[in-house]
Every structure is written in C-alpha cells, then in structure tokens.
Coordinates of C-alpha atoms in Angstrom, one line a residue:
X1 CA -18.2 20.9 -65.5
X2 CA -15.0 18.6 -66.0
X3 CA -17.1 16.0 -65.4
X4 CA -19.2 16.5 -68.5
X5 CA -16.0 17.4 -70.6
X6 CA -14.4 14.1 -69.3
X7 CA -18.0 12.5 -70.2
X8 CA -18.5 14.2 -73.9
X9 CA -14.6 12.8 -74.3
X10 CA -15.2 9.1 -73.6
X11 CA -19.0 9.3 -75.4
X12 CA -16.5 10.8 -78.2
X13 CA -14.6 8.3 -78.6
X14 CA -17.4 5.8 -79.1
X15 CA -18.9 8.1 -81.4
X16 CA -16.1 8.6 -83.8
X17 CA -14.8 12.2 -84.9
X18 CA -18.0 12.4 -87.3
X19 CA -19.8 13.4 -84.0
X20 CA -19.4 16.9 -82.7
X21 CA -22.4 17.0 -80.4
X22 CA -23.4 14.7 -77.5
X23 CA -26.3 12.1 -77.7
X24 CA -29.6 13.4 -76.3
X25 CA -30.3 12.3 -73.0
X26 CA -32.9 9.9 -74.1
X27 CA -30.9 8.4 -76.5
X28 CA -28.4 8.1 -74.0
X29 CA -30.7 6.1 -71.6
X30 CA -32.4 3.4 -74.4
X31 CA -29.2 3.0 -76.0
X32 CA -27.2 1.8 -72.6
X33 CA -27.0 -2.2 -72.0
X34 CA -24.6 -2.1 -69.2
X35 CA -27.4 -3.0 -66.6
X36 CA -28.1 -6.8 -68.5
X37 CA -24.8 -7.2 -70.7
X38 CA -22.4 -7.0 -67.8
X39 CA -23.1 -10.9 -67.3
X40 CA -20.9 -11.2 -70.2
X41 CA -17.9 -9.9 -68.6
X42 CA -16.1 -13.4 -68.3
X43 CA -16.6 -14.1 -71.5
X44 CA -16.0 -10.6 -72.9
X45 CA -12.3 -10.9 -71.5
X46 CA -11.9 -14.8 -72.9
X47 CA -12.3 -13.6 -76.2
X48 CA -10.3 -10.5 -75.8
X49 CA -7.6 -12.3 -74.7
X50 CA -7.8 -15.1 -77.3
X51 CA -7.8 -12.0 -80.6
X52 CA -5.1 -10.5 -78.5
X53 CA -3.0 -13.6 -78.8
X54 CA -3.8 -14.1 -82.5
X55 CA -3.0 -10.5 -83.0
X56 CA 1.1 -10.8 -81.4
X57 CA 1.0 -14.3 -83.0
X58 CA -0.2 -12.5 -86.4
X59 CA 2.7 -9.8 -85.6
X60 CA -0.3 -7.1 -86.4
X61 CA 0.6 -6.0 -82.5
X62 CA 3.9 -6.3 -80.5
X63 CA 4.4 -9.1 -77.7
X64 CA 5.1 -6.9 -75.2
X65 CA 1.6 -4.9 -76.2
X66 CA -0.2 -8.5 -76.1
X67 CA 1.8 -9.1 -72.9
X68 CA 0.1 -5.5 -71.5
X69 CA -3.3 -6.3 -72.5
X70 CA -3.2 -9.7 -71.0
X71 CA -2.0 -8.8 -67.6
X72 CA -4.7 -5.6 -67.7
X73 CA -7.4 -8.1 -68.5
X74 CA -6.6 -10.1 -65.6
X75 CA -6.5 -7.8 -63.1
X76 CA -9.8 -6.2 -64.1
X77 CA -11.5 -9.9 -64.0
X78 CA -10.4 -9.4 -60.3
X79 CA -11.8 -6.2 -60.1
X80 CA -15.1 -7.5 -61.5
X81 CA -15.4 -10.5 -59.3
X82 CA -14.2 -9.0 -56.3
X83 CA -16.8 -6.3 -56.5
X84 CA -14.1 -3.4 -57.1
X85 CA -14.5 -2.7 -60.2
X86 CA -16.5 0.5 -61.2
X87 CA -19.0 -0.2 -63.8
X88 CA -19.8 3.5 -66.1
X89 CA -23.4 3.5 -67.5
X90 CA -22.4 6.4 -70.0
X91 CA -20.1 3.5 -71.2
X92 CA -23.4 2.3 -72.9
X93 CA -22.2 -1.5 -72.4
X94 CA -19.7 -4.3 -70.6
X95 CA -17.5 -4.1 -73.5
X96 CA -17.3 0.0 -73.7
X97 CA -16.7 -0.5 -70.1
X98 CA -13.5 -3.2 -70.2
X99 CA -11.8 -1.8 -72.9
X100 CA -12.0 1.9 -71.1
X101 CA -10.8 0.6 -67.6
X102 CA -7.9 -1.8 -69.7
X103 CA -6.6 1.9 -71.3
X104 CA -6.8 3.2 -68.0
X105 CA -4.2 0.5 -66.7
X106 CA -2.2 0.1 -69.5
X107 CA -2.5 3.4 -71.4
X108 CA -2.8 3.8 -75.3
X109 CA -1.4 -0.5 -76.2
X110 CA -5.5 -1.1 -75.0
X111 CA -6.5 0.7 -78.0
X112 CA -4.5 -2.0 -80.0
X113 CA -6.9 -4.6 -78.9
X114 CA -9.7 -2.9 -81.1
X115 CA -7.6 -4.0 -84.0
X116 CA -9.4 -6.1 -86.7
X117 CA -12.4 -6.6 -84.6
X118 CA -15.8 -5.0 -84.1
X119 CA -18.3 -4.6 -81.3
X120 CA -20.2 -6.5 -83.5
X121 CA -18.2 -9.6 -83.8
X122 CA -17.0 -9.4 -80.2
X123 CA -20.7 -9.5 -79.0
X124 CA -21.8 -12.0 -81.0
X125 CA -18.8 -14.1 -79.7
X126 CA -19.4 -13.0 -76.2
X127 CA -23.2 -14.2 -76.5
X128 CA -22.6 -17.7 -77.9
X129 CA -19.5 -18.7 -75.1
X130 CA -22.2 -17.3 -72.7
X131 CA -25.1 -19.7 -74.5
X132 CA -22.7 -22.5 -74.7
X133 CA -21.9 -22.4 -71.1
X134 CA -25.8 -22.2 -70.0
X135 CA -26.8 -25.0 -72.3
X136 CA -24.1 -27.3 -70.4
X137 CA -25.2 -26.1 -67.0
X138 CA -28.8 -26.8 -68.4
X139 CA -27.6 -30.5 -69.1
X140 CA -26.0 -31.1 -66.4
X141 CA -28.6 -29.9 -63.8
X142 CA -31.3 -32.2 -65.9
X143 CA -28.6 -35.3 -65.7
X144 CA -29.2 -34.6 -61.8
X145 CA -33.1 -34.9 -62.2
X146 CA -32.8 -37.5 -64.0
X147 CA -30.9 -39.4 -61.4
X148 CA -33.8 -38.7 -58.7
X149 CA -36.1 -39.6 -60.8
X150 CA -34.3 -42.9 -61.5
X151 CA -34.1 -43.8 -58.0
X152 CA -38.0 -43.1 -57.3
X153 CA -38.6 -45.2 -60.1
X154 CA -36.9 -47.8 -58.5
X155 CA -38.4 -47.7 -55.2
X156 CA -41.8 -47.7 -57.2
X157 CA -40.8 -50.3 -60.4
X158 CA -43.9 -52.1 -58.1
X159 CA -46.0 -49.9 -57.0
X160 CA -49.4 -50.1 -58.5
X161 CA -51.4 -46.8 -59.8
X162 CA -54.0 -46.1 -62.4
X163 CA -52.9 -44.7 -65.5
X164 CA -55.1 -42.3 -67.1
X165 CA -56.1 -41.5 -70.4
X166 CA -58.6 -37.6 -70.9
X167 CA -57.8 -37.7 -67.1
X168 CA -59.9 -40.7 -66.6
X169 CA -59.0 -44.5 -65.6
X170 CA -57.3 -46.3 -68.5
X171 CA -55.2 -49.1 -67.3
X172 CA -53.2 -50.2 -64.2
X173 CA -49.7 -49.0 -64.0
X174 CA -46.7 -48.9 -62.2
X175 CA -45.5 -45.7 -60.7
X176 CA -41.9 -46.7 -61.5
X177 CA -43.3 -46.8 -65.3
X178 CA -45.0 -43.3 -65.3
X179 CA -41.6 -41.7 -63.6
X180 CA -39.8 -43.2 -66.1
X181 CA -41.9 -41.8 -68.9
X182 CA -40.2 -38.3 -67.7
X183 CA -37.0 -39.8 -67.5
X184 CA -37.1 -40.4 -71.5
X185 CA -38.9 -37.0 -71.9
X186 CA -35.8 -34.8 -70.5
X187 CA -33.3 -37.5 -72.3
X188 CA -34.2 -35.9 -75.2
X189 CA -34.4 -32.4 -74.1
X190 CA -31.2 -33.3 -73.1
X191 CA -30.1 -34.8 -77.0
X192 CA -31.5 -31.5 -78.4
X193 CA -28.5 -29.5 -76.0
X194 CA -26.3 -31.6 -77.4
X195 CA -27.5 -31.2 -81.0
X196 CA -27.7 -27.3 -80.5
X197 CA -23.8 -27.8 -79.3
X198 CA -22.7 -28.7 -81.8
X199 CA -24.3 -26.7 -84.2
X200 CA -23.6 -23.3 -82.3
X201 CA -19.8 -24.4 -82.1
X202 CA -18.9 -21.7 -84.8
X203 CA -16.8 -18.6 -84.1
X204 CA -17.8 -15.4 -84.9
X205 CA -14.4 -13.6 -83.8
X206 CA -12.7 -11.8 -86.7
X207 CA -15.8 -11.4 -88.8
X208 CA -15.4 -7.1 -88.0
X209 CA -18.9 -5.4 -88.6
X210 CA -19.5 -7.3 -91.0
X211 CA -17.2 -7.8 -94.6
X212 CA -14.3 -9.5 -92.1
X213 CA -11.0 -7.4 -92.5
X214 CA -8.2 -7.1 -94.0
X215 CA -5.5 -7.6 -91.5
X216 CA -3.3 -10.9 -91.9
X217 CA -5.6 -12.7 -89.0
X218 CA -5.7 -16.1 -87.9
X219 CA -9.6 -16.9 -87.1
X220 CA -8.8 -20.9 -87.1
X221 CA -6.1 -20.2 -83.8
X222 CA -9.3 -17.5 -82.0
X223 CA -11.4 -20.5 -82.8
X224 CA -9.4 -23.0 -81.3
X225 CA -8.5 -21.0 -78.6
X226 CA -12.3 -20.6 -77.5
X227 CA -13.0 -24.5 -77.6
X228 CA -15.3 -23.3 -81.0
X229 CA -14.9 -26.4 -83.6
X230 CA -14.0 -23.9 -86.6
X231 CA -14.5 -20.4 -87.7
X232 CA -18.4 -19.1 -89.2
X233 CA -18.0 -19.7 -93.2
X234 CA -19.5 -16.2 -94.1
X235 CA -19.0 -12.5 -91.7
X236 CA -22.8 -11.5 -92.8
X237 CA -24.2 -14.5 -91.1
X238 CA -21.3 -14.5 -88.2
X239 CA -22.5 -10.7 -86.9
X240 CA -26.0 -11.4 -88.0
X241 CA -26.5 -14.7 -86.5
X242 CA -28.8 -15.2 -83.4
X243 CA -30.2 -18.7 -84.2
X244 CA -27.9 -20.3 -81.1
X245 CA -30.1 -18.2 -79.1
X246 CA -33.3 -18.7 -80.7
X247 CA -32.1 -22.8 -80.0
X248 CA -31.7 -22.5 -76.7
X249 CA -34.7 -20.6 -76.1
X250 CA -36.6 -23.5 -78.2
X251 CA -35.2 -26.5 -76.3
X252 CA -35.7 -24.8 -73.0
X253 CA -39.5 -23.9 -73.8
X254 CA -39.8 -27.9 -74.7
X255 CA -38.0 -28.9 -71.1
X256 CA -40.0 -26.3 -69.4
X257 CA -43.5 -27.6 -71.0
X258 CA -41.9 -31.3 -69.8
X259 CA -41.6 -30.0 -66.3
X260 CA -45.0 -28.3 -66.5
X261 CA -46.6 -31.6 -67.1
X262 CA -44.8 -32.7 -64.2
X263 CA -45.8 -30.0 -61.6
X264 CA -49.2 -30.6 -62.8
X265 CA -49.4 -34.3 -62.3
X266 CA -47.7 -33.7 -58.5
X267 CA -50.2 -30.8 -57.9
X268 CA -53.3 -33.5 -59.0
X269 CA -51.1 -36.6 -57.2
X270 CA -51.1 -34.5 -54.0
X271 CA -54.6 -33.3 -53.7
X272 CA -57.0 -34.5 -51.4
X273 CA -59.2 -36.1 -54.3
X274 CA -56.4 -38.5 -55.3
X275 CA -54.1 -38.4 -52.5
X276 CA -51.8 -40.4 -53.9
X277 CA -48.3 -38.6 -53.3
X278 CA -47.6 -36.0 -49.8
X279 CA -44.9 -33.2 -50.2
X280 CA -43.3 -32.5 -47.4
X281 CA -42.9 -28.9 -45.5
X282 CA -40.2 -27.9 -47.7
X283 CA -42.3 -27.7 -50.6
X284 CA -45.3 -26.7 -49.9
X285 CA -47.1 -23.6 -47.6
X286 CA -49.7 -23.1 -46.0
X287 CA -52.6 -20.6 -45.8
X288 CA -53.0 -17.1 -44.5
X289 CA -56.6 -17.6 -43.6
X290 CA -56.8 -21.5 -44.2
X291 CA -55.0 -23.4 -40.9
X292 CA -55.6 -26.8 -42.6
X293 CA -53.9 -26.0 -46.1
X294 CA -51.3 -27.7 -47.6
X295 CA -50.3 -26.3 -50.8
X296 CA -48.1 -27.4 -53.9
X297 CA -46.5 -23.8 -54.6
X298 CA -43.1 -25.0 -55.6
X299 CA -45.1 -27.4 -58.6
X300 CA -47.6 -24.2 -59.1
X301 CA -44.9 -21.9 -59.8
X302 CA -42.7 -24.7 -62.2
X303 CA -46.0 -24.3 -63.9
X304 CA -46.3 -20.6 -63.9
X305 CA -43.0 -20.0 -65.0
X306 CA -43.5 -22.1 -67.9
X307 CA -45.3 -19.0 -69.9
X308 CA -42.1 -16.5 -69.2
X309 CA -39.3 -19.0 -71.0
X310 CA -42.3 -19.4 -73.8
X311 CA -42.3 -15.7 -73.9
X312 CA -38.9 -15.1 -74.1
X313 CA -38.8 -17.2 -77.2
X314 CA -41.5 -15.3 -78.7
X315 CA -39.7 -12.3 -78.2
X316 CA -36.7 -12.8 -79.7
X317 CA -38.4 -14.4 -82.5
X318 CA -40.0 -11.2 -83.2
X319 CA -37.2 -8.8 -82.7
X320 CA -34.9 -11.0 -85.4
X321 CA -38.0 -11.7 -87.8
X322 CA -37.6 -8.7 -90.0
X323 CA -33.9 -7.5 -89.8
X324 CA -31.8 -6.7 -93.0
X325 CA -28.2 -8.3 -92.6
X326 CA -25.8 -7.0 -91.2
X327 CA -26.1 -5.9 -87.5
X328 CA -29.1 -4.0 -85.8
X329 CA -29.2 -2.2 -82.7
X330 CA -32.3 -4.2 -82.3
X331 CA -30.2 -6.9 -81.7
X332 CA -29.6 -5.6 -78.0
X333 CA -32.9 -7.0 -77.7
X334 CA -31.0 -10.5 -77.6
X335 CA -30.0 -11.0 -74.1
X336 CA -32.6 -9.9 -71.7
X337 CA -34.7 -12.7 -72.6
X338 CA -32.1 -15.8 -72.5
X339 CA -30.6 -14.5 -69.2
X340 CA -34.1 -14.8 -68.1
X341 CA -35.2 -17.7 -69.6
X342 CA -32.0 -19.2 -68.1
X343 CA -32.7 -18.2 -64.6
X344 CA -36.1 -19.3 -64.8
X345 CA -35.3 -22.7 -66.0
X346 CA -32.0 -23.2 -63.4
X347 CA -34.8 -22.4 -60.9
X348 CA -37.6 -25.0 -62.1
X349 CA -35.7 -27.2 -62.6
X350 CA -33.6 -27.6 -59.5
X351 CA -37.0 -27.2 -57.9
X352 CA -38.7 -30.3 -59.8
X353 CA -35.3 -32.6 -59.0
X354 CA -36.1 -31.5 -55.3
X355 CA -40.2 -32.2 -55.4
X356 CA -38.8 -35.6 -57.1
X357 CA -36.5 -36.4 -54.4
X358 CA -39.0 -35.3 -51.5
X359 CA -42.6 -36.9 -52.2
X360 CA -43.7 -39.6 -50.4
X361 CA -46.3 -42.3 -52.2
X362 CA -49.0 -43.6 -50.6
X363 CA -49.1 -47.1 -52.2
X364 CA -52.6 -48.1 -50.4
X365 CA -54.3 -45.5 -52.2
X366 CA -53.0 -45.3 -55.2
X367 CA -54.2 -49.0 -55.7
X368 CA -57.4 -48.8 -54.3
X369 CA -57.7 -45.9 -56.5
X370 CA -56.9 -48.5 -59.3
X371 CA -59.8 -50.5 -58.3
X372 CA -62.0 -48.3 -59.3
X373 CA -62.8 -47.7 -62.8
X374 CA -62.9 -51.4 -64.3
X375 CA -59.1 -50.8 -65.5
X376 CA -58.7 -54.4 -66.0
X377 CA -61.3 -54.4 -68.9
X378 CA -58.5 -54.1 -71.5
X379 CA -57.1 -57.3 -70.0
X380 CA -60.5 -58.9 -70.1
X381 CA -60.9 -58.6 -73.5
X382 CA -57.8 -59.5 -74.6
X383 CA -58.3 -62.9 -72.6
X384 CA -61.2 -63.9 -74.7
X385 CA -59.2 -63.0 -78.1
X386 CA -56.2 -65.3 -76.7
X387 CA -58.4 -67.8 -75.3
X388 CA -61.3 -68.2 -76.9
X389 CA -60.1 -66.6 -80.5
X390 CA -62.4 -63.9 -80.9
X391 CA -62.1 -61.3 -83.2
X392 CA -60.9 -58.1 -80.6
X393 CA -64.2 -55.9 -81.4
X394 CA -66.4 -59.0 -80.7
X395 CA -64.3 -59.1 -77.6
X396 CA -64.6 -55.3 -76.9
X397 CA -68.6 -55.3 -77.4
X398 CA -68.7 -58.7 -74.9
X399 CA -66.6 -56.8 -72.4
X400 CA -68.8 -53.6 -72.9
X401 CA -71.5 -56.0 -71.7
X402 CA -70.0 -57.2 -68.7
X403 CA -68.7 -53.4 -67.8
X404 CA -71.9 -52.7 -67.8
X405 CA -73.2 -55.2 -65.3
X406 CA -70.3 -54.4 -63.0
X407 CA -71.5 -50.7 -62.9
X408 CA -75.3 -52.2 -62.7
X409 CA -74.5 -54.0 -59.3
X410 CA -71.9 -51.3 -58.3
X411 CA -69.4 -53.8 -58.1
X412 CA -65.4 -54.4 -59.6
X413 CA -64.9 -56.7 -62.9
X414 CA -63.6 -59.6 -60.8
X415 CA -66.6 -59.3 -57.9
X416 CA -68.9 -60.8 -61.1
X417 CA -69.5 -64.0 -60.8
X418 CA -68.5 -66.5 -63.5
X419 CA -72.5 -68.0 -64.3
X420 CA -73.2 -64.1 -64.5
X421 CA -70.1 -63.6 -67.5
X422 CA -70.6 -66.8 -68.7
X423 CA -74.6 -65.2 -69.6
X424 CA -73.0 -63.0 -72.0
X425 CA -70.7 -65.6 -72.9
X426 CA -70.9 -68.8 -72.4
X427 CA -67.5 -70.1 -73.1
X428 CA -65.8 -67.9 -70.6
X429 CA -64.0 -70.2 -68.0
X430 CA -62.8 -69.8 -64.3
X431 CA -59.5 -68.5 -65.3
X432 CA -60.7 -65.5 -66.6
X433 CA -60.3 -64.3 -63.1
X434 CA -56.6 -64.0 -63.0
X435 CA -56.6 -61.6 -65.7
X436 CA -58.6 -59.5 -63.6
X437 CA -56.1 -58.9 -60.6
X438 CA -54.6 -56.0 -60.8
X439 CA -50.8 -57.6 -59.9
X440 CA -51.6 -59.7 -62.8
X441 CA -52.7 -57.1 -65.0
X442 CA -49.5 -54.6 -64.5
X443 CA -47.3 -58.0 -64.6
X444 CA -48.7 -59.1 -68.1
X445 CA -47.9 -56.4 -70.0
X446 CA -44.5 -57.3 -70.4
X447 CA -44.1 -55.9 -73.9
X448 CA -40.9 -53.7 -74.5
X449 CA -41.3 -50.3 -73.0
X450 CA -44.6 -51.6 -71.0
X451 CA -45.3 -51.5 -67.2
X452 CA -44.4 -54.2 -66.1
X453 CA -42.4 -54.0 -62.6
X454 CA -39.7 -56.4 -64.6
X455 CA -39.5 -54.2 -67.5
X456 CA -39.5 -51.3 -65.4
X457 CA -36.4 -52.8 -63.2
X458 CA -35.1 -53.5 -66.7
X459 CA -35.4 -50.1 -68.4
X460 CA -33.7 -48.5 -65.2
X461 CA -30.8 -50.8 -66.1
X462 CA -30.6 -49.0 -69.2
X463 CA -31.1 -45.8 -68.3
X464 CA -28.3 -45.7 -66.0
X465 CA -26.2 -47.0 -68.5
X466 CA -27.3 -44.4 -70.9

C-alpha cells in the first residue's frame, strides 16, 4: 500500500493538481518512453545543466541553487553510466526520471530547474544534441570507408575488369575506377551530414511548451553553451520541429541504398559465375547442409538492412504528416526509429569498410572475363571516326558488322583478321589492332573522370586531399 501512495504522489506531480485520480493502467503502459528515451540521458543532463547556468546567470535562481543542481547532475551521470542508477518506469520517461532522482539528492532547489522550460522544449533539445552527435559519428565512420576503399583502389588503379551496363559487358575498366565510383558516392552522403549540420544547428531550449516564457532568459548563452550556432527564430516551430530527424533519416536511407549497391556487386563479384573477388572466413559462412558453401552473409545482410533505415523514414514521415502545431504526444513516435536506423547503419557500414578492407581480386579472371563480350567495340568504332573520319553511326553500323562476324566464328574482335575487316571496310589498316587490346583500351580513355590507370592514380591524389 505505501508503495502505491508513494506511486499516485510522484504520477501526481507529473499530472498537475487538475488530476485527482490515477492514469489507467493501459494508459500508463503506452504512455511510458523510459525503455527507448533513456539513450538521451547524456544529453538530457547537458542541457539541464546549460538552462541551469542561464537561469543563476539570469538571477531567476540563486547560485548556490545552480551550484546544487550542477553537482546533483553529476553525480547521477555517474550513477547512470556506472550502472547504479535506478531507472522508474512509472516515471513515464528519462527526463521524469533525472529530475526525480536530482530532488531526491538535493531536495526542493531540483524543482527550480523546471523553471522557464518545458518537457517539450527540453526533448526537442535532447533529440537534436542526440542527432547531431550520430550524424558526426556517421561521418566519421564513412571518412574510415572511404580510406579502405582508397587504398584498394590503389592496389587496383591497374587492374583490368569489365564494366557493365543492364548487367551485361559494356566496356573494359579498371577496378581502381569502379571503387572509386563509391568513393564519390559516400563523399556526398557525407556533404549532405554536413549540410544537415548546419541546418539543425538551432536551439530549441527556452521555447517552454510552446509561446516561449516570460522569465528574463538568455536563449543566445543556452545556445552557445550547447555548441548550437543561435537560438530557433519562432517557439511553435522550436517544440514542433522534427525535420533534423526526418534529415538524418533521409541522408542515411541514401548511404544505405549506396552501400546496398555495394553488397550487391561483392555478392555478384564473389560468385562462382564471375569469380572475380574471394572474401575471406571472416565474412562469409558456410552451410548447414552444404559442406562446399561459401556465402556472402555480411554483404546479404548490408543489403537486407537497407529496407529497415528506409522504413524508419517512412515512419516518421507519417507520424509528423498530419500534426497541428504545437506538440503531440505522437511525437514520442520520434525516436524509436532514428536510434534504429542509427544502429543499423553504424553496423553496415562498419561491416562494408571491413568487406572493403578483406577481399582479395583475382586479376586473371576478371580480365579474361573482359575478353569476352567484344568490349573493345566502342574503341573500334571510334578508331574509324578518328582515322578514317566517319560519321560515328556509319562507324557504329560497320562495327555492328564486324561484331557480328566475331560472334559468327566464335572468336574476340582482335582474333579477325584484317582482309576479313577490311571486307566490310576496306580502308581499315593494320593499326586498328591496337585499339583492340584491352591495356590499350582502359589506357585510352584518359578523359577526366575516365578509367584510365593514370587518371585513376590521379583522382586518388585528389581524393586524399579532399
């Protein structure tokens, strides 16, 4: 029995005196966010700490009460990351839950801290210095793909491979050039974090519920304090605001579809049928029932994962796409999907940077590989525009021809013998034949941004510089 007296007291107190019954049980249950929200205890006591200062700097609270507060907040920081502290579901949330254990240290100056300030504006704060410090850890674990994937690009600025087109032989490339074409794909993944950055760099502390308040507060020194550029312009928008999440789920849908296309090229790459890359024990398992299986689970399940950080986008989309301003409780809805989507992303792409840093290449099939297909055709034609100044679609149509005969005799472009070209047309000389090497071929296109083992070598430069 005291037990539910000392319950319906605290549940009172969140309540307001309006209340003179306790919630259903039900209620209770689906209104609780303790079991997710408790991630945010770091940054619930940053911000506390930082309106607690403003409030003794303000003179709306006493030193020695700001003084109190600090000290309390510290110690249950401590508590929290030493496993000691005693997290109360009926406390509904992380924030119910800090300010109750800070009375329970320093007695009735924690009550002070409530002072000009709402749940609503202290979640919202909470949530963005959470979001901020994921989107950095989300940079700076792609900075560290990136890096593996420059070095393997470097090993490979040489190393000859078809390049495909609707999954079918295009043109000879260099694997150092395809490597590198996921290198500029998570640069700018990594320019939209930096974009979002800044944009999300607004404080929401001091906003209240939602009309701001009207003690003499300093939101410039809170915003300051928190690393945030400047204050949000308007409290409707500051409490109401989820667009940083909404960001962050966006860009991180983009990187994971990035790494998806990734995980699917290794899981083609390291299939028997192409054989071109082997990953070793560490990232791939074998078979209950299959002894001589060898598969790519770690890429499968990059893949795989893709659809939940798509899905927590979607769903946070739909829980903001119909709510009035202010604040809704349906905005609890927020945070179970970026703490998952963040997870889920750490996880794929830590797992990618390790695939990237593990695969071997087996250079001996990949070109051989390249042989097949008449990938030098391109280079064929554009040899009789150059040398013989055809227009390119009478070029096109004569190297259609002599396609044609190659796949007639079952042979390559360059196993045609020149009387047998020079029957389609005549004026085709001898050196049409060092067009058709495949060396050549990846070593002519030379163009800025092309495959070229130079411009690969060159575009590495750069990138480390960048």
């Amino acid at each position: 029995m005291p037990k539910k007296k000392s319950l319906d007291k605290m549940q009172g107190k969140m309540r307001g005196g309006h209340y003179s019954e306790s919630p259903a049980e039900i209620l209770a249950k689906i209104n609780q966010s303790l079991g997710f929200d408790r991630k945010l205890y770091a940054e619930d006591i940053k911000g506390s700490k930082a309106h607690a200062k403003m409030l003794a700097r303000q003179k709306i609270i006493s030193e020695k009460d700001c003084s109190a507060i600090l000290s309390g907040l510290d110690k249950i920081k401590k508590e929290i990351e030493s496993g000691g502290f005693n997290f109360r579901d009926e406390l509904e949330d992380i924030h119910m839950n800090i300010e109750n254990r800070l009375g329970e240290i320093i007695g009735a100056a924690a009550g002070k801290l409530r002072t000009a300030r709402s749940r609503n504006d202290q979640v919202a704060t909470d949530f963005k210095l959470w979001v901020r410090s994921a989107l950095k850890k989300l940079d700076k674990n792609l900075a560290g793909l990136q890096k593996n994937i420059l070095a393997r690009a470097g090993e490979h600025a040489a190393t000859i491979m078809p390049g495909f087109t609707h999954l079918q032989p295009a043109q000879p490339v260099t694997l150092g050039h395809h490597l590198l074409a996921y290198f500029e794909m998570f640069s700018r993944d990594r320019s939209r974090i930096k974009d979002a950055l800044v944009r999300m760099n607004e404080s929401p502390l001091g906003s209240a519920a939602l009309a701001g308040t009207s003690f003499p507060i300093d939101r410039d020194f809170t915003a300051k304090e928190l690393g945030f550029d400047r204050p949000m312009a308007n409290s409707l928008d500051a409490v109401s605001d989820r667009d940083f999440a909404l960001e962050y789920l966006a860009l991180g849908s983009i990187c994971a579809m990035h790494l998806s296309r990734m995980a699917e090229e290794i899981i083609i790459w390291s299939s028997p049928q192409f054989g071109f890359i082997k990953l070793s024990e560490k990232f791939t398992t074998g078979s209950s029932i299959m002894p001589q299986k060898r598969n790519p689970d770690a890429a499968e399940l990059v893949r795989g994962k893709t659809g939940r950080i798509y899905g927590a986008l979607v769903s946070l989309l739909t829980t903001m796409k119909a709510l009035p301003l202010a604040y809704s409780k349906d905005m609890q809805e927020d945070k179970e999907p970026v703490f998952l989507a963040d997870a889920t992303l750490e996880l794929c792409v830590l797992a990618m940077s390790g695939m990237i840093a593990d695969f071997t290449a087996d250079k001996k099939k990949m070109l051989e590989s390249a042989s097949l297909g008449f990938l030098t055709a391109t280079d064929l034609a554009d040899w009789l525009v150059k040398n013989l100044g055809l227009p390119f679609r009478e070029a096109h149509h004569i190297t259609g021809k002599i396609v044609a005969l190659a796949e007639k005799k079952n042979c390559r472009l360059d196993e045609i013998s020149l009387k047998e070209m020079q029957k389609i047309a005549p004026k085709i000389s001898a050196e049409i034949f060092k067009v058709l090497s495949m060396e050549n071929s990846v070593r002519s296109r030379n163009s800025y941004g092309g495959t070229s083992p130079e411009g690969v070598r060159k575009a590495i430069i750069q990138a480390k510089k960048t």
